[in-house]
Each structure stands twice: as structure tokens, then as C-alpha cells.
Coordinates of C-alpha atoms (C1' of nucleotides) in Angstrom, one line a residue:
Chain P
M1 CA 96.8 -51.7 65.8
S2 CA 97.0 -47.8 64.7
T3 CA 97.7 -45.9 61.3
A4 CA 101.2 -45.3 62.0
C5 CA 102.8 -42.0 61.3
D6 CA 106.2 -42.2 59.5
H7 CA 107.3 -38.9 59.1
H8 CA 106.9 -37.4 62.7
E9 CA 108.6 -38.9 65.5
E10 CA 106.7 -40.9 68.1
H11 CA 103.6 -39.4 69.9
Q12 CA 103.6 -38.5 73.2
H13 CA 101.8 -42.0 75.2
H14 CA 98.5 -40.9 76.1
G15 CA 97.8 -44.0 78.1
L16 CA 98.2 -44.2 81.8
R17 CA 101.0 -46.3 83.6
G18 CA 101.3 -47.5 86.8
A19 CA 100.3 -45.7 89.8
A20 CA 98.0 -43.2 87.3
L21 CA 96.4 -46.3 85.9
A22 CA 95.8 -47.4 89.4
A23 CA 94.5 -44.3 90.5
A24 CA 91.7 -44.2 87.6
L25 CA 90.6 -47.6 88.2
T26 CA 90.1 -47.2 92.1
S27 CA 88.0 -44.0 90.8
A28 CA 86.1 -46.2 88.6
E29 CA 85.6 -48.6 91.2
A30 CA 84.1 -45.7 93.7
R31 CA 82.0 -44.6 90.8
C32 CA 80.7 -47.7 90.5
A33 CA 80.1 -48.5 94.4
A34 CA 78.0 -45.3 94.4
T35 CA 75.4 -46.2 92.2
Q36 CA 75.4 -49.9 93.2
E37 CA 76.7 -51.1 89.9
R38 CA 79.5 -53.8 89.9
L39 CA 83.3 -53.4 88.3
T40 CA 83.7 -57.3 88.0
A41 CA 87.1 -58.5 86.4
P42 CA 86.2 -58.3 82.8
R43 CA 85.0 -55.2 83.0
R44 CA 88.0 -54.3 85.0
R45 CA 90.6 -56.0 82.7
V46 CA 88.7 -54.0 79.6
L47 CA 88.6 -50.9 81.4
E48 CA 92.4 -51.1 82.0
L49 CA 93.4 -51.6 78.6
L50 CA 91.4 -48.7 77.4
L51 CA 93.2 -46.7 79.7
G52 CA 96.8 -48.2 79.5
A53 CA 96.2 -47.5 75.4
D54 CA 97.8 -44.7 73.3
A55 CA 94.9 -45.0 70.4
P56 CA 91.4 -46.1 70.2
L57 CA 91.5 -50.0 70.2
K58 CA 89.3 -52.2 68.3
A59 CA 87.1 -54.5 69.6
Y60 CA 89.5 -58.0 68.7
D61 CA 92.5 -56.0 70.1
L62 CA 90.8 -56.0 73.2
I63 CA 90.1 -59.6 72.9
A64 CA 93.8 -60.2 72.0
A65 CA 95.3 -58.7 74.7
F66 CA 92.8 -60.0 77.4
G67 CA 94.0 -62.7 78.5
D68 CA 97.4 -62.4 81.1
R69 CA 99.7 -64.6 79.0
G70 CA 98.3 -64.2 75.1
E71 CA 95.1 -66.6 75.8
P72 CA 92.5 -64.3 74.2
A73 CA 88.8 -63.4 75.6
K74 CA 85.7 -64.8 74.0
P75 CA 84.0 -62.0 71.7
P76 CA 80.8 -61.7 73.8
T77 CA 82.9 -61.2 77.2
V78 CA 84.5 -57.9 75.4
Y79 CA 81.3 -57.1 74.1
R80 CA 79.4 -57.2 77.1
A81 CA 82.2 -55.2 78.9
L82 CA 82.1 -52.4 76.7
E83 CA 78.6 -52.2 76.7
F84 CA 78.7 -51.9 80.5
L85 CA 81.9 -49.3 80.0
E86 CA 79.5 -47.1 77.7
R87 CA 76.4 -47.3 79.5
L88 CA 78.5 -46.1 82.6
G89 CA 80.3 -43.2 80.8
F90 CA 83.8 -45.0 81.2
A91 CA 84.3 -45.3 77.7
H92 CA 82.9 -44.4 74.2
R93 CA 82.5 -46.0 71.1
I94 CA 83.7 -44.2 67.8
E95 CA 81.3 -45.4 65.3
S96 CA 83.5 -44.4 62.2
L97 CA 86.4 -46.6 63.5
N98 CA 84.7 -49.5 64.8
A99 CA 87.0 -48.4 67.8
Y100 CA 86.5 -47.9 71.6
V101 CA 88.6 -45.1 73.6
P102 CA 88.4 -44.6 77.9
C103 CA 86.3 -41.2 78.6
R104 CA 88.7 -38.6 79.0
I105 CA 86.5 -36.1 80.2
E106 CA 84.8 -36.6 83.5
G107 CA 81.3 -35.5 83.9
A108 CA 78.0 -35.0 81.9
H109 CA 78.4 -34.1 78.4
V110 CA 78.6 -35.2 74.6
A111 CA 81.1 -37.4 73.5
A112 CA 83.3 -35.6 70.5
F113 CA 86.5 -36.6 69.0
L114 CA 88.9 -35.2 66.8
I115 CA 90.4 -38.2 65.0
C116 CA 93.5 -37.7 63.0
D117 CA 93.6 -39.9 60.2
C118 CA 97.2 -40.0 60.0
C119 CA 98.4 -41.1 63.5
G120 CA 95.1 -42.6 65.0
E121 CA 95.1 -40.5 67.8
A122 CA 91.7 -39.4 69.0
A123 CA 90.9 -36.3 71.1
E124 CA 87.9 -36.3 73.3
V125 CA 86.9 -32.7 73.1
Q126 CA 83.5 -30.7 74.6
P127 CA 81.9 -28.9 72.0
D128 CA 79.0 -26.8 73.0
L129 CA 76.7 -28.4 70.5
A130 CA 73.6 -29.0 72.4
A131 CA 72.2 -26.0 72.1
Q132 CA 72.2 -26.1 68.6
V133 CA 71.1 -29.9 67.8
R134 CA 68.6 -29.4 70.6
A135 CA 67.0 -25.9 68.5
M136 CA 67.0 -27.9 65.4
A137 CA 65.5 -31.0 67.1
R138 CA 62.6 -28.5 69.1
A139 CA 61.6 -27.0 65.5
T140 CA 60.5 -30.3 64.5
G141 CA 59.7 -31.9 67.7
Y142 CA 62.5 -34.8 67.5
E143 CA 63.7 -36.1 71.5
V144 CA 67.6 -36.4 71.2
R145 CA 68.8 -39.0 73.4
G146 CA 72.3 -39.2 72.0
V147 CA 74.8 -37.4 69.6
T148 CA 77.6 -38.6 67.8
L149 CA 80.4 -36.1 66.6
E150 CA 83.5 -37.3 65.0
A151 CA 85.5 -34.8 63.0
H152 CA 88.3 -36.9 60.6
G153 CA 91.4 -34.5 59.7
L154 CA 94.8 -34.2 60.5
C155 CA 96.3 -33.4 64.2
A156 CA 98.8 -30.9 64.8
G157 CA 101.8 -33.4 64.8
C158 CA 100.9 -34.4 61.3
R159 CA 100.2 -31.8 59.5
P160 CA 102.5 -31.4 56.4
Chain C
M1 CA 65.0 -53.6 56.9
S2 CA 64.3 -50.6 59.2
T3 CA 62.9 -50.9 62.7
A4 CA 59.3 -50.7 62.3
C5 CA 57.2 -48.7 64.4
D6 CA 54.1 -50.7 65.7
H7 CA 52.4 -47.9 67.8
H8 CA 51.9 -45.3 65.3
E9 CA 50.7 -45.9 61.6
E10 CA 52.5 -45.7 58.8
H11 CA 54.9 -43.2 58.4
Q12 CA 55.0 -40.9 55.0
H13 CA 56.7 -41.8 52.4
H14 CA 60.1 -40.3 51.9
G15 CA 61.5 -42.4 49.0
L16 CA 61.2 -40.8 45.2
R17 CA 59.0 -42.5 42.9
G18 CA 58.3 -42.7 39.1
A19 CA 58.6 -39.1 37.8
A20 CA 60.5 -37.7 40.7
L21 CA 62.6 -40.6 40.7
A22 CA 63.4 -40.3 36.8
A23 CA 64.0 -36.5 37.2
A24 CA 66.6 -37.0 40.3
L25 CA 68.7 -39.3 38.3
T26 CA 68.5 -37.3 35.0
S27 CA 69.7 -34.3 37.2
A28 CA 72.5 -37.0 39.0
E29 CA 73.7 -37.8 35.5
A30 CA 73.9 -33.7 34.5
R31 CA 75.8 -33.2 37.6
C32 CA 78.4 -35.8 36.9
A33 CA 78.5 -34.7 33.3
A34 CA 79.7 -31.4 34.3
T35 CA 82.6 -32.8 36.6
Q36 CA 83.7 -35.4 33.8
E37 CA 82.5 -38.3 36.1
R38 CA 80.7 -40.9 35.1
L39 CA 77.3 -42.2 36.6
T40 CA 77.6 -45.9 35.2
A41 CA 75.1 -48.6 35.6
P42 CA 75.8 -50.2 38.8
R43 CA 76.4 -46.6 40.5
R44 CA 73.2 -45.3 39.0
R45 CA 71.4 -48.5 40.0
V46 CA 72.8 -47.9 43.8
L47 CA 71.8 -44.7 43.9
E48 CA 68.1 -45.5 42.5
L49 CA 67.8 -47.6 45.2
L50 CA 68.9 -45.5 47.5
L51 CA 66.5 -42.8 46.3
G52 CA 63.4 -45.0 46.2
A53 CA 64.2 -45.9 49.8
D54 CA 62.0 -44.7 52.8
A55 CA 64.5 -45.3 55.4
P56 CA 68.5 -46.0 55.5
L57 CA 69.4 -49.1 53.5
K58 CA 71.9 -51.4 54.7
A59 CA 74.8 -52.3 52.0
Y60 CA 73.2 -56.2 52.0
D61 CA 70.0 -54.8 51.6
L62 CA 71.4 -52.6 48.6
I63 CA 73.4 -56.4 47.2
A64 CA 70.1 -58.3 47.7
A65 CA 67.9 -55.5 45.9
F66 CA 70.2 -54.9 43.0
G67 CA 69.3 -57.5 40.4
D68 CA 66.3 -57.1 38.1
R69 CA 64.7 -60.3 39.1
G70 CA 66.4 -61.1 42.2
E71 CA 69.7 -61.8 41.6
P72 CA 71.9 -60.1 44.4
A73 CA 75.0 -58.0 43.3
K74 CA 78.0 -58.9 44.6
P75 CA 79.4 -56.9 47.5
P76 CA 82.2 -55.0 45.6
T77 CA 79.8 -53.9 43.4
V78 CA 77.6 -52.1 45.9
Y79 CA 80.4 -51.2 48.2
R80 CA 82.4 -49.3 45.2
A81 CA 79.0 -47.6 44.0
L82 CA 78.4 -46.8 47.4
E83 CA 81.8 -45.0 47.3
F84 CA 81.7 -43.2 44.5
L85 CA 78.3 -41.3 45.5
E86 CA 79.9 -40.3 48.5
R87 CA 82.7 -39.0 47.0
L88 CA 80.4 -37.0 44.9
G89 CA 78.0 -35.8 47.4
F90 CA 75.1 -38.0 46.3
A91 CA 75.1 -40.4 49.4
H92 CA 76.0 -40.1 53.0
R93 CA 77.1 -43.3 55.2
I94 CA 75.7 -43.2 58.5
E95 CA 78.4 -44.5 60.9
S96 CA 75.9 -45.3 63.8
L97 CA 73.7 -47.5 61.7
N98 CA 75.9 -48.8 59.0
A99 CA 73.8 -47.7 56.5
Y100 CA 73.5 -45.4 53.6
V101 CA 71.0 -42.5 52.5
P102 CA 70.8 -40.8 49.5
C103 CA 71.7 -36.7 49.9
R104 CA 68.5 -34.8 50.5
I105 CA 70.2 -31.3 51.0
E106 CA 71.8 -30.2 47.7
G107 CA 74.6 -28.1 48.2
A108 CA 78.1 -28.1 50.4
H109 CA 77.5 -28.8 53.9
V110 CA 78.3 -31.0 56.7
A111 CA 76.0 -33.9 56.7
A112 CA 74.0 -34.3 60.2
F113 CA 71.5 -36.5 60.9
L114 CA 68.4 -36.8 63.4
I115 CA 67.7 -40.6 63.5
C116 CA 64.5 -41.9 65.1
D117 CA 65.4 -45.1 66.7
C118 CA 62.2 -46.0 66.9
C119 CA 61.1 -45.8 62.8
G120 CA 64.1 -45.7 61.5
E121 CA 63.6 -42.3 59.6
A122 CA 66.8 -40.6 59.5
A123 CA 66.2 -36.7 58.8
E124 CA 69.5 -34.8 57.4
V125 CA 69.5 -31.3 58.7
Q126 CA 71.9 -29.0 58.0
P127 CA 73.7 -27.7 61.5
D128 CA 75.8 -24.6 61.7
L129 CA 78.3 -26.4 63.6
A130 CA 81.4 -25.8 61.0
A131 CA 82.3 -22.9 63.3
Q132 CA 82.4 -24.4 66.3
V133 CA 84.0 -27.6 65.2
R134 CA 86.7 -25.2 63.3
A135 CA 87.1 -23.4 66.4
M136 CA 88.1 -26.3 68.6
A137 CA 90.2 -27.4 66.2
R138 CA 92.1 -24.0 65.7
A139 CA 92.4 -24.0 69.1
T140 CA 94.3 -27.2 68.9
G141 CA 96.2 -26.8 65.5
Y142 CA 93.9 -29.7 64.2
E143 CA 92.8 -29.9 60.6
V144 CA 89.0 -30.9 59.7
R145 CA 88.4 -33.0 56.8
G146 CA 85.2 -34.3 57.3
V147 CA 82.8 -34.2 60.2
T148 CA 80.1 -37.1 61.4
L149 CA 76.9 -35.9 63.4
E150 CA 74.5 -38.6 64.3
A151 CA 72.0 -38.0 66.8
H152 CA 70.2 -40.7 68.3
G153 CA 66.4 -40.4 69.4
L154 CA 62.7 -40.3 68.8
C155 CA 61.0 -38.3 65.9
A156 CA 57.9 -36.4 66.2
G157 CA 55.6 -39.2 65.1
C158 CA 56.9 -41.6 67.6
R159 CA 57.2 -39.8 70.8
P160 CA 55.1 -41.0 73.5
Chain A
dC1 C1' 67.7 -71.7 102.6
dG2 C1' 65.5 -71.0 98.5
dT3 C1' 64.6 -67.6 95.0
dT4 C1' 65.8 -64.2 91.9
dC5 C1' 68.7 -61.7 89.0
dA6 C1' 72.6 -60.2 87.1
dC7 C1' 76.8 -61.6 85.3
dC8 C1' 79.9 -65.0 83.3
dG9 C1' 81.8 -68.8 79.9
dT10 C1' 81.1 -71.2 75.9
dT11 C1' 79.9 -72.7 71.0
dA12 C1' 78.2 -71.0 67.0
dT13 C1' 76.7 -68.0 63.7
dG14 C1' 75.3 -63.9 61.4
dA15 C1' 76.6 -59.1 59.0
dA16 C1' 79.7 -56.1 57.4
dA17 C1' 83.7 -55.1 54.5
dT18 C1' 87.8 -55.5 51.7
dA19 C1' 91.8 -58.2 49.4
dA20 C1' 93.6 -59.4 45.4
dC21 C1' 93.7 -60.7 40.8
dA22 C1' 91.2 -60.9 36.3
dT23 C1' 88.4 -58.7 32.5
dA24 C1' 86.5 -54.9 29.6
dA25 C1' 85.0 -50.3 28.6
dC26 C1' 86.6 -45.6 27.7
dC27 C1' 89.8 -42.0 25.9
dG28 C1' 93.5 -39.5 23.7
dC29 C1' 96.6 -40.1 20.5
dT30 C1' 99.3 -41.1 16.4
Chain N
dA1 C1' 92.1 -47.8 12.8
dG2 C1' 95.5 -49.4 16.5
dC3 C1' 97.7 -48.7 20.8
dG4 C1' 98.6 -47.9 25.4
dG5 C1' 97.6 -45.6 29.7
dT6 C1' 93.5 -44.8 33.0
dT7 C1' 89.3 -46.2 35.1
dA8 C1' 85.7 -49.5 36.0
dT9 C1' 83.6 -53.9 36.9
dG10 C1' 83.3 -59.1 37.8
dT11 C1' 84.6 -62.9 40.6
dT12 C1' 86.0 -65.5 44.2
dA13 C1' 87.8 -65.8 48.7
dT14 C1' 88.8 -64.1 53.2
dT15 C1' 88.8 -60.8 56.9
dT16 C1' 86.6 -58.1 60.4
dC17 C1' 83.0 -57.0 63.4
dA18 C1' 79.1 -58.6 66.2
dT19 C1' 75.3 -60.8 68.5
dA20 C1' 72.3 -65.3 69.6
dA21 C1' 71.4 -68.9 72.3
dC22 C1' 72.0 -71.2 76.3
dG23 C1' 73.5 -73.2 81.0
dG24 C1' 76.4 -72.6 84.8
dT25 C1' 77.5 -69.4 89.2
dG26 C1' 77.5 -66.5 93.1
dA27 C1' 76.0 -62.3 95.0
dA28 C1' 71.6 -59.9 97.2
dC29 C1' 67.2 -60.4 99.2
dG30 C1' 63.0 -61.9 101.7

DNA sequence: CGTTCACCGTTATGAAATAACATAACCGCT
DNA sequence: AGCGGTTATGTTATTTCATAACGGTGAACG
């Protein structure tokens, strides 16, 4: 599921549990309600799985974990939920991993990640690159609609 | 092959032809020779296809176009060549498209692209984001090994 | 109360990438 | 030349990732 890091002790968990998880889901419900969007059962379930995970999840990880007692979901169910969650800003796709993470930085932003190739951690950060990319785009008449920024390397815990 | 742009006349060609293509390949040979690397037949062929293309090519486009008279290559042949070309800096993978382009900016750099979602053009640019990403990384002890930056939007020719 | 629209479940298929193993070319050495 | 390590290629098969297409269901709206 994730590239395990054998030379370091277990990483701290990032996934939400119990009350924190429930609170995050309730918050998501509220944000949906505010914009006439519906956090339906499969969408909610996929968001729950993402929020509870300690590392980026692949689509087929979600498909396998979807059911309550081992029954997997059908691929379109999960892909449709992911599409919705991305559209509303609840989740991001990490292109270079074919994997998904819940959004960790609420509010308007360009999603950017520092990905550890050893332990699999993907830290979401908030770069101020809008200005630069915009400047470059303006020089050529290009209109930016979205930016993907993904750094690969080693996190502090995995550096030698 | 590329998302055609029906509301604008044909785009200028970016692909190299004839003498320019031959010169680029010869230059690549020279750069390989200087570092004890070998630009073998399949590698050269894949590079030739990338250099001649007007837009990012998918791996299976390369596989289909590989042979002289329609015979496709086997997937590993092309994937291995692409791996080599990326390692030497002759080509880049665009993660958000699952596609490949020849490197258009010689020399050390972080590859960055302004991708037009309408006509498929992918302009390589040279952002000065190393400083920013490095600063962010240093703050958390993260060691950067590579950065993917891909903007999606509309190029000047495709804007309404 | 019926239409409309978004959403869902399901089957099937398509597209992208790699595993695993066998063979061949290159290179430096004696 | 002949050997042996190394690098690259050929080949088959499989795995992983993603979407097309279609029919049914239920909330929302006049």
C-alpha cells in the first residue's frame, strides 16, 4: 500500500480517528449543504477512507476497502466519488503516484506536495508560486486554470 | 493523438523535420558519447519520434509508430527507452497527461510545463521555483530530489 | 403528479505500465 | 582469440489504472 520504510520506526499517524474523523465529515456535510451539493453515501465513504489513511491511497485501495465487510466497490463508484471530492476541494489527486489524499489545507490554494519516496508520506504545503506561474503565463498569453506541483525526495524522518 | 482545436486554425508546428531533426539527433549522440552512455537504436528511434512530434506523445503512440512500416514495438522496448531518455535529460514525462515530450530547454533545470487543455500544446518553461520549494523543504527537513510542475489552462491561441 | 436531472449500480472494455525470464551486444582482461 | 561481467534488448504475460455505456432510482421543481 505504501513504500514502507524499514530503517526507521513507525511514522506518526496522520489519519483521523474517532471524534476527529466524525467532526471532519460533519464539517464536509456542512460545506456541501452551503453550496447545494450532496455528500451522498459513496462520496462520504470515500472521503472517510481518505481522511482515515496515513498515506496517499490508490483508487483500487479505496475500491478494496469500500465495503463494510470486505466487499469491494465497483471502480466507477469510487472514481465518481473522487471526481466529486476533487471538484469540491475535499481531495487531491497526486499525479505522479496515481493516488489520492484528503485536502489538508482548507481554503483557496494551489495544491502542492512534498512526497517522501521512502515512507510514502505526502505533505501538503502552500507554495506562493501563483505569482511566478502567473507572470510566466502572462508573458505568453497563457491562461492558468490549475497547477500541479509535486516534489519527490526524502522526508526528515527518512533522510540518512 | 492530441486534443484538436477546432475553433482555431492549425497551430505552428513544433516538431523538428529534416536537417534540424538530424542535427538534434547528432547532438544527442555527442552528449551521450561524452558521458559513456549509448544512444542505441531503440533509444534513438524513440527520441526521433518525440522530436518530430507537434504535441506530447503517449507511450502507446510511440509503440504504434515505432516500426518503419507499421509494425509496433513491444511496450517494454519503448518504456525502457523513455526511462533512458528521461535519465539523460532528453525527454520529460508529463504526469498529468501520461505523455512524453522531448526536452526543449537544454541545461540544468526543473522541468515545468504550461499545457493547453484545448490544443494539447505543452510549452516547457523555466521557472525559478527552486528557491521557493527548497525554502519550504528546508523548513521541514525535507530533501528535494525532483519537482513536477504542470499548469493546465488555455494557450494564447485557444483563448476565447 | 409527472418531468427532469443528478446520482447510482452494473457489465464490460480500454489504456497504461511492469514482471519475469531469455537472449544478445559490448567491453576489458588475460 | 576466448572468457566473464555488465548492459541492453526481445518476448510473453500479467497487473494496474481508468472509463464507456446503459438502465434504474429518487430527490427537486413546477
